């Protein structure tokens, strides 16, 4: 059956959204890579894998992670939220920090961002998948997700 699958967990509690349905063509057309999104039902965004934080945007809306097996991914809270200038984001992780799957990356104010017209979807993009791996997504659109527990993808 090959190597055991590695799991990518939900970055936030809410409902699953296929990457193709994300309201931003860069993500929906997989220009940066395959992935998925979650419409959030909570304000805490967690690491979907264990590894190192390789990047943290100064505004706190996006994080780069490298899993121990080499998977590189980005967790992006909201669409166009860089325009909020960090307003509504409280970073909980720093570049260079080691995190376990389920550790908080950022707390964000969904209400404030939604009031300002931002889509608050939390997007996970698999930027670089280990050689020989194939991404599989088992969740269906609208399926409930629990941050740091629900499996949203495997590779």
PDB file of N, CA, C and O in Angstrom, residues 87-134:
ATOM      1  N   UNK A  87      -4.948  44.860  11.497  1.00  0.00           N
ATOM      2  CA  UNK A  87      -6.110  45.141  12.343  1.00  0.00           C
ATOM      3  C   UNK A  87      -6.959  43.879  12.466  1.00  0.00           C
ATOM      4  O   UNK A  87      -7.332  43.290  11.458  1.00  0.00           O
ATOM      5  N   UNK A  88      -7.251  43.464  13.680  1.00  0.00           N
ATOM      6  CA  UNK A  88      -8.086  42.286  13.883  1.00  0.00           C
ATOM      7  C   UNK A  88      -7.297  40.994  13.993  1.00  0.00           C
ATOM      8  O   UNK A  88      -7.881  39.935  14.144  1.00  0.00           O
ATOM      9  N   UNK A  89      -5.961  41.068  13.918  1.00  0.00           N
ATOM     10  CA  UNK A  89      -5.117  39.877  14.018  1.00  0.00           C
ATOM     11  C   UNK A  89      -4.201  39.957  15.227  1.00  0.00           C
ATOM     12  O   UNK A  89      -3.541  40.967  15.441  1.00  0.00           O
ATOM     13  N   UNK A  90      -4.169  38.897  16.013  1.00  0.00           N
ATOM     14  CA  UNK A  90      -3.270  38.799  17.169  1.00  0.00           C
ATOM     15  C   UNK A  90      -2.379  37.569  16.946  1.00  0.00           C
ATOM     16  O   UNK A  90      -2.787  36.439  17.210  1.00  0.00           O
ATOM     17  N   UNK A  91      -1.147  37.782  16.405  1.00  0.00           N
ATOM     18  CA  UNK A  91      -0.253  36.655  16.139  1.00  0.00           C
ATOM     19  C   UNK A  91       0.104  35.898  17.417  1.00  0.00           C
ATOM     20  O   UNK A  91       0.340  36.503  18.455  1.00  0.00           O
ATOM     21  N   UNK A  92       0.134  34.565  17.302  1.00  0.00           N
ATOM     22  CA  UNK A  92       0.452  33.705  18.444  1.00  0.00           C
ATOM     23  C   UNK A  92       1.706  32.881  18.176  1.00  0.00           C
ATOM     24  O   UNK A  92       2.145  32.132  19.030  1.00  0.00           O
ATOM     25  N   UNK A  93       2.256  32.970  16.958  1.00  0.00           N
ATOM     26  CA  UNK A  93       3.449  32.209  16.590  1.00  0.00           C
ATOM     27  C   UNK A  93       4.396  33.119  15.823  1.00  0.00           C
ATOM     28  O   UNK A  93       3.966  34.053  15.151  1.00  0.00           O
ATOM     29  N   UNK A  94       5.681  32.829  15.925  1.00  0.00           N
ATOM     30  CA  UNK A  94       6.711  33.627  15.272  1.00  0.00           C
ATOM     31  C   UNK A  94       7.518  32.781  14.301  1.00  0.00           C
ATOM     32  O   UNK A  94       7.634  31.569  14.469  1.00  0.00           O
ATOM     33  N   UNK A  95       8.140  33.433  13.323  1.00  0.00           N
ATOM     34  CA  UNK A  95       9.029  32.751  12.384  1.00  0.00           C
ATOM     35  C   UNK A  95      10.138  32.063  13.175  1.00  0.00           C
ATOM     36  O   UNK A  95      10.676  32.624  14.120  1.00  0.00           O
ATOM     37  N   UNK A  96      10.443  30.829  12.780  1.00  0.00           N
ATOM     38  CA  UNK A  96      11.498  30.066  13.439  1.00  0.00           C
ATOM     39  C   UNK A  96      10.998  29.201  14.583  1.00  0.00           C
ATOM     40  O   UNK A  96      11.714  28.335  15.078  1.00  0.00           O
ATOM     41  N   UNK A  97       9.760  29.440  15.012  1.00  0.00           N
ATOM     42  CA  UNK A  97       9.179  28.683  16.126  1.00  0.00           C
ATOM     43  C   UNK A  97       8.764  27.285  15.663  1.00  0.00           C
ATOM     44  O   UNK A  97       8.310  27.100  14.550  1.00  0.00           O
ATOM     45  N   UNK A  98       8.939  26.308  16.536  1.00  0.00           N
ATOM     46  CA  UNK A  98       8.475  24.945  16.280  1.00  0.00           C
ATOM     47  C   UNK A  98       7.044  24.849  16.822  1.00  0.00           C
ATOM     48  O   UNK A  98       6.771  25.280  17.930  1.00  0.00           O
ATOM     49  N   UNK A  99       6.144  24.305  16.018  1.00  0.00           N
ATOM     50  CA  UNK A  99       4.754  24.140  16.436  1.00  0.00           C
ATOM     51  C   UNK A  99       4.317  22.701  16.244  1.00  0.00           C
ATOM     52  O   UNK A  99       4.846  21.986  15.393  1.00  0.00           O
ATOM     53  N   UNK A 100       3.363  22.291  17.036  1.00  0.00           N
ATOM     54  CA  UNK A 100       2.715  20.997  16.859  1.00  0.00           C
ATOM     55  C   UNK A 100       1.366  21.246  16.202  1.00  0.00           C
ATOM     56  O   UNK A 100       0.774  22.322  16.375  1.00  0.00           O
ATOM     57  N   UNK A 101       0.881  20.252  15.456  1.00  0.00           N
ATOM     58  CA  UNK A 101      -0.447  20.365  14.850  1.00  0.00           C
ATOM     59  C   UNK A 101      -1.445  20.703  15.954  1.00  0.00           C
ATOM     60  O   UNK A 101      -1.451  20.064  17.000  1.00  0.00           O
ATOM     61  N   UNK A 102      -2.236  21.744  15.736  1.00  0.00           N
ATOM     62  CA  UNK A 102      -3.222  22.169  16.732  1.00  0.00           C
ATOM     63  C   UNK A 102      -2.776  23.363  17.568  1.00  0.00           C
ATOM     64  O   UNK A 102      -3.582  23.974  18.251  1.00  0.00           O
ATOM     65  N   UNK A 103      -1.472  23.724  17.504  1.00  0.00           N
ATOM     66  CA  UNK A 103      -0.999  24.918  18.228  1.00  0.00           C
ATOM     67  C   UNK A 103      -1.523  26.171  17.541  1.00  0.00           C
ATOM     68  O   UNK A 103      -1.564  26.246  16.306  1.00  0.00           O
ATOM     69  N   UNK A 104      -1.887  27.166  18.326  1.00  0.00           N
ATOM     70  CA  UNK A 104      -2.422  28.412  17.770  1.00  0.00           C
ATOM     71  C   UNK A 104      -1.366  29.181  16.984  1.00  0.00           C
ATOM     72  O   UNK A 104      -0.229  29.344  17.436  1.00  0.00           O
ATOM     73  N   UNK A 105      -1.740  29.639  15.783  1.00  0.00           N
ATOM     74  CA  UNK A 105      -0.888  30.509  14.974  1.00  0.00           C
ATOM     75  C   UNK A 105      -1.313  31.962  15.145  1.00  0.00           C
ATOM     76  O   UNK A 105      -0.485  32.850  15.264  1.00  0.00           O
ATOM     77  N   UNK A 106      -2.627  32.189  15.124  1.00  0.00           N
ATOM     78  CA  UNK A 106      -3.151  33.553  15.202  1.00  0.00           C
ATOM     79  C   UNK A 106      -4.604  33.513  15.683  1.00  0.00           C
ATOM     80  O   UNK A 106      -5.330  32.559  15.418  1.00  0.00           O
ATOM     81  N   UNK A 107      -4.974  34.545  16.413  1.00  0.00           N
ATOM     82  CA  UNK A 107      -6.381  34.763  16.752  1.00  0.00           C
ATOM     83  C   UNK A 107      -6.824  35.941  15.895  1.00  0.00           C
ATOM     84  O   UNK A 107      -6.091  36.927  15.768  1.00  0.00           O
ATOM     85  N   UNK A 108      -7.982  35.807  15.261  1.00  0.00           N
ATOM     86  CA  UNK A 108      -8.448  36.927  14.435  1.00  0.00           C
ATOM     87  C   UNK A 108      -9.896  37.245  14.730  1.00  0.00           C
ATOM     88  O   UNK A 108     -10.667  36.399  15.174  1.00  0.00           O
ATOM     89  N   UNK A 109     -10.251  38.502  14.532  1.00  0.00           N
ATOM     90  CA  UNK A 109     -11.586  39.002  14.844  1.00  0.00           C
ATOM     91  C   UNK A 109     -12.460  38.884  13.593  1.00  0.00           C
ATOM     92  O   UNK A 109     -12.502  39.794  12.767  1.00  0.00           O
ATOM     93  N   UNK A 110     -13.128  37.722  13.477  1.00  0.00           N
ATOM     94  CA  UNK A 110     -13.967  37.470  12.292  1.00  0.00           C
ATOM     95  C   UNK A 110     -15.029  38.539  12.120  1.00  0.00           C
ATOM     96  O   UNK A 110     -15.314  38.967  11.005  1.00  0.00           O
ATOM     97  N   UNK A 111     -15.637  38.938  13.235  1.00  0.00           N
ATOM     98  CA  UNK A 111     -16.710  39.941  13.173  1.00  0.00           C
ATOM     99  C   UNK A 111     -16.230  41.259  12.601  1.00  0.00           C
ATOM    100  O   UNK A 111     -16.849  41.822  11.699  1.00  0.00           O
ATOM    101  N   UNK A 112     -15.107  41.745  13.097  1.00  0.00           N
ATOM    102  CA  UNK A 112     -14.530  43.002  12.623  1.00  0.00           C
ATOM    103  C   UNK A 112     -14.183  42.909  11.139  1.00  0.00           C
ATOM    104  O   UNK A 112     -14.513  43.806  10.358  1.00  0.00           O
ATOM    105  N   UNK A 113     -13.538  41.813  10.750  1.00  0.00           N
ATOM    106  CA  UNK A 113     -13.137  41.655   9.351  1.00  0.00           C
ATOM    107  C   UNK A 113     -14.353  41.535   8.435  1.00  0.00           C
ATOM    108  O   UNK A 113     -14.380  42.133   7.360  1.00  0.00           O
ATOM    109  N   UNK A 114     -15.364  40.793   8.860  1.00  0.00           N
ATOM    110  CA  UNK A 114     -16.582  40.652   8.054  1.00  0.00           C
ATOM    111  C   UNK A 114     -17.291  42.001   7.915  1.00  0.00           C
ATOM    112  O   UNK A 114     -17.771  42.349   6.834  1.00  0.00           O
ATOM    113  N   UNK A 115     -17.325  42.767   9.012  1.00  0.00           N
ATOM    114  CA  UNK A 115     -17.934  44.113   8.971  1.00  0.00           C
ATOM    115  C   UNK A 115     -17.261  44.987   7.930  1.00  0.00           C
ATOM    116  O   UNK A 115     -17.891  45.833   7.311  1.00  0.00           O
ATOM    117  N   UNK A 116     -15.965  44.802   7.769  1.00  0.00           N
ATOM    118  CA  UNK A 116     -15.190  45.595   6.808  1.00  0.00           C
ATOM    119  C   UNK A 116     -15.235  45.001   5.406  1.00  0.00           C
ATOM    120  O   UNK A 116     -14.529  45.452   4.515  1.00  0.00           O
ATOM    121  N   UNK A 117     -16.027  43.936   5.230  1.00  0.00           N
ATOM    122  CA  UNK A 117     -16.245  43.375   3.906  1.00  0.00           C
ATOM    123  C   UNK A 117     -15.269  42.296   3.480  1.00  0.00           C
ATOM    124  O   UNK A 117     -15.264  41.893   2.314  1.00  0.00           O
ATOM    125  N   UNK A 118     -14.452  41.810   4.397  1.00  0.00           N
ATOM    126  CA  UNK A 118     -13.508  40.748   4.056  1.00  0.00           C
ATOM    127  C   UNK A 118     -14.165  39.372   4.148  1.00  0.00           C
ATOM    128  O   UNK A 118     -14.962  39.121   5.037  1.00  0.00           O
ATOM    129  N   UNK A 119     -13.797  38.492   3.228  1.00  0.00           N
ATOM    130  CA  UNK A 119     -14.160  37.081   3.301  1.00  0.00           C
ATOM    131  C   UNK A 119     -13.226  36.487   4.351  1.00  0.00           C
ATOM    132  O   UNK A 119     -12.006  36.651   4.263  1.00  0.00           O
ATOM    133  N   UNK A 120     -13.767  35.814   5.361  1.00  0.00           N
ATOM    134  CA  UNK A 120     -12.943  35.325   6.473  1.00  0.00           C
ATOM    135  C   UNK A 120     -12.502  33.859   6.312  1.00  0.00           C
ATOM    136  O   UNK A 120     -11.966  33.273   7.251  1.00  0.00           O
ATOM    137  N   UNK A 121     -12.689  33.284   5.132  1.00  0.00           N
ATOM    138  CA  UNK A 121     -12.250  31.901   4.899  1.00  0.00           C
ATOM    139  C   UNK A 121     -10.780  31.735   5.272  1.00  0.00           C
ATOM    140  O   UNK A 121      -9.963  32.608   4.992  1.00  0.00           O
ATOM    141  N   UNK A 122     -10.464  30.606   5.912  1.00  0.00           N
ATOM    142  CA  UNK A 122      -9.074  30.294   6.238  1.00  0.00           C
ATOM    143  C   UNK A 122      -8.612  29.258   5.214  1.00  0.00           C
ATOM    144  O   UNK A 122      -9.196  28.181   5.102  1.00  0.00           O
ATOM    145  N   UNK A 123      -7.573  29.622   4.455  1.00  0.00           N
ATOM    146  CA  UNK A 123      -7.119  28.818   3.327  1.00  0.00           C
ATOM    147  C   UNK A 123      -5.791  28.146   3.662  1.00  0.00           C
ATOM    148  O   UNK A 123      -4.906  28.774   4.248  1.00  0.00           O
ATOM    149  N   UNK A 124      -5.675  26.874   3.296  1.00  0.00           N
ATOM    150  CA  UNK A 124      -4.410  26.144   3.427  1.00  0.00           C
ATOM    151  C   UNK A 124      -3.975  25.776   2.013  1.00  0.00           C
ATOM    152  O   UNK A 124      -4.722  25.134   1.278  1.00  0.00           O
ATOM    153  N   UNK A 125      -2.777  26.248   1.635  1.00  0.00           N
ATOM    154  CA  UNK A 125      -2.226  25.938   0.316  1.00  0.00           C
ATOM    155  C   UNK A 125      -0.992  25.065   0.514  1.00  0.00           C
ATOM    156  O   UNK A 125      -0.091  25.424   1.270  1.00  0.00           O
ATOM    157  N   UNK A 126      -0.980  23.915  -0.170  1.00  0.00           N
ATOM    158  CA  UNK A 126       0.176  23.024  -0.119  1.00  0.00           C
ATOM    159  C   UNK A 126       1.157  23.515  -1.193  1.00  0.00           C
ATOM    160  O   UNK A 126       0.945  23.293  -2.383  1.00  0.00           O
ATOM    161  N   UNK A 127       2.173  24.236  -0.762  1.00  0.00           N
ATOM    162  CA  UNK A 127       3.104  24.880  -1.684  1.00  0.00           C
ATOM    163  C   UNK A 127       4.078  23.885  -2.303  1.00  0.00           C
ATOM    164  O   UNK A 127       4.426  23.996  -3.472  1.00  0.00           O
ATOM    165  N   UNK A 128       4.535  22.935  -1.521  1.00  0.00           N
ATOM    166  CA  UNK A 128       5.514  21.956  -1.994  1.00  0.00           C
ATOM    167  C   UNK A 128       5.282  20.634  -1.270  1.00  0.00           C
ATOM    168  O   UNK A 128       5.453  20.548  -0.063  1.00  0.00           O
ATOM    169  N   UNK A 129       4.857  19.634  -2.032  1.00  0.00           N
ATOM    170  CA  UNK A 129       4.548  18.319  -1.476  1.00  0.00           C
ATOM    171  C   UNK A 129       5.774  17.426  -1.652  1.00  0.00           C
ATOM    172  O   UNK A 129       6.424  17.471  -2.704  1.00  0.00           O
ATOM    173  N   UNK A 130       6.130  16.624  -0.637  1.00  0.00           N
ATOM    174  CA  UNK A 130       7.295  15.737  -0.767  1.00  0.00           C
ATOM    175  C   UNK A 130       7.225  14.869  -2.025  1.00  0.00           C
ATOM    176  O   UNK A 130       6.148  14.433  -2.426  1.00  0.00           O
ATOM    177  N   UNK A 131       8.400  14.641  -2.626  1.00  0.00           N
ATOM    178  CA  UNK A 131       8.539  13.822  -3.845  1.00  0.00           C
ATOM    179  C   UNK A 131       7.768  12.513  -3.722  1.00  0.00           C
ATOM    180  O   UNK A 131       7.846  11.836  -2.697  1.00  0.00           O
ATOM    181  N   UNK A 132       7.012  12.201  -4.746  1.00  0.00           N
ATOM    182  CA  UNK A 132       6.300  10.929  -4.774  1.00  0.00           C
ATOM    183  C   UNK A 132       4.971  10.938  -4.033  1.00  0.00           C
ATOM    184  O   UNK A 132       4.276   9.942  -4.006  1.00  0.00           O
ATOM    185  N   UNK A 133       4.623  12.077  -3.423  1.00  0.00           N
ATOM    186  CA  UNK A 133       3.357  12.157  -2.678  1.00  0.00           C
ATOM    187  C   UNK A 133       2.239  12.641  -3.584  1.00  0.00           C
ATOM    188  O   UNK A 133       2.465  13.402  -4.515  1.00  0.00           O
ATOM    189  N   UNK A 134       1.058  12.201  -3.270  1.00  0.00           N
ATOM    190  CA  UNK A 134      -0.137  12.592  -4.008  1.00  0.00           C
ATOM    191  C   UNK A 134      -1.141  13.120  -2.985  1.00  0.00           C
ATOM    192  O   UNK A 134      -1.369  12.486  -1.961  1.00  0.00           O
TER     193      UNK A 134
END
